[in-house]
């Protein structure tokens, strides 16, 4: 089952316009720190003895006055599998759905996001 959630993509830009770019940069630092901690904790345990922490890349990017926190996950074939890592996906080897880690969602929620 798929669901689509519509969020104003300019919301954090509007916040930066209203309160100044320093507020989104500071909040991005908080989200980035929490995301790194969650990623390190949740990267272990999917496959016993196999950590994917080395395949995760968390970074902060500036877009004018706005700030984004980004997650990149490199798959075995070199492709970006961040969406699958975050939300889960069908695993062909296991023949079942593998739950996502929800790193970015939970890091945002820890910092006042929804």
XYZ file of C-alpha atoms in Angstrom:
114
model
C 0.000 0.000 0.000
C 1.336 3.418 -0.958
C 0.339 6.730 0.536
C 1.155 10.191 -0.674
C 1.666 12.989 1.813
C 1.730 16.518 0.473
C 4.047 18.902 2.306
C 4.764 22.462 1.314
C 8.283 22.077 -0.063
C 8.943 25.731 0.672
C 8.052 25.435 4.372
C 11.609 25.515 5.725
C 12.459 28.283 3.243
C 9.502 30.263 4.579
C 10.741 29.680 8.136
C 14.184 30.940 7.090
C 12.576 34.019 5.511
C 10.506 34.721 8.641
C 13.157 34.044 11.316
C 16.480 34.165 9.465
C 18.665 31.451 7.912
C 20.507 30.776 11.173
C 17.411 29.083 12.612
C 17.195 26.460 9.843
C 20.969 25.924 9.913
C 20.916 25.349 13.691
C 17.950 22.971 13.455
C 19.665 21.115 10.594
C 22.698 20.586 12.863
C 20.406 19.066 15.521
C 18.649 16.810 13.002
C 21.991 15.768 11.475
C 23.428 14.798 14.882
C 20.319 12.784 15.789
C 20.219 11.130 12.357
C 23.866 10.062 12.692
C 23.204 8.559 16.123
C 20.084 6.738 14.920
C 21.838 5.501 11.769
C 24.749 4.096 13.758
C 22.404 2.316 16.156
C 20.039 0.983 13.494
C 22.622 -0.039 10.901
C 23.482 -3.084 13.001
C 21.127 -6.007 13.370
C 19.325 -6.370 10.031
C 21.712 -9.118 9.012
C 23.503 -10.512 12.072
C 27.133 -9.470 11.992
C 26.711 -7.200 8.942
C 26.696 -3.448 9.513
C 25.740 -1.041 6.740
C 26.998 1.997 8.661
C 29.877 2.399 6.201
C 27.411 2.671 3.313
C 25.488 5.579 4.885
C 26.259 9.195 4.153
C 24.519 12.000 6.046
C 25.186 15.578 5.046
C 23.905 19.124 5.299
C 23.402 21.234 2.183
C 22.653 24.937 1.891
C 20.164 26.217 -0.683
C 20.302 29.979 -0.478
C 18.902 30.794 2.957
C 17.522 27.287 3.509
C 19.267 24.154 4.818
C 18.602 20.474 3.957
C 19.752 17.326 5.728
C 20.319 14.492 3.247
C 20.744 10.736 3.563
C 22.502 8.707 0.876
C 22.886 4.937 1.088
C 25.012 3.051 -1.415
C 23.650 -0.346 -2.416
C 25.693 -3.416 -3.288
C 25.545 -2.501 -6.975
C 26.588 1.117 -6.334
C 23.082 2.560 -6.707
C 21.494 4.925 -4.180
C 19.068 2.944 -2.012
C 18.244 5.640 0.538
C 14.480 5.333 -0.002
C 14.556 1.572 0.509
C 16.770 1.955 3.580
C 14.469 4.571 5.095
C 11.041 3.094 4.290
C 11.678 -0.574 3.539
C 11.463 -2.676 0.390
C 10.886 -6.162 -0.960
C 14.038 -8.234 -0.547
C 14.513 -10.717 -3.386
C 17.058 -12.848 -1.488
C 14.793 -13.234 1.554
C 11.540 -13.314 -0.423
C 9.905 -10.950 2.043
C 9.422 -7.278 2.848
C 12.246 -5.828 4.946
C 11.212 -2.947 7.194
C 12.958 0.394 6.847
C 15.173 2.006 9.456
C 13.216 5.332 9.574
C 16.350 7.293 10.448
C 15.405 10.608 8.836
C 11.753 10.454 9.900
C 12.625 9.805 13.529
C 15.444 12.385 13.584
C 12.983 15.003 12.296
C 10.386 13.961 14.893
C 12.971 14.229 17.671
C 13.432 17.849 16.648
C 9.827 18.960 16.435
C 8.936 17.598 12.982
C 6.014 15.368 12.177
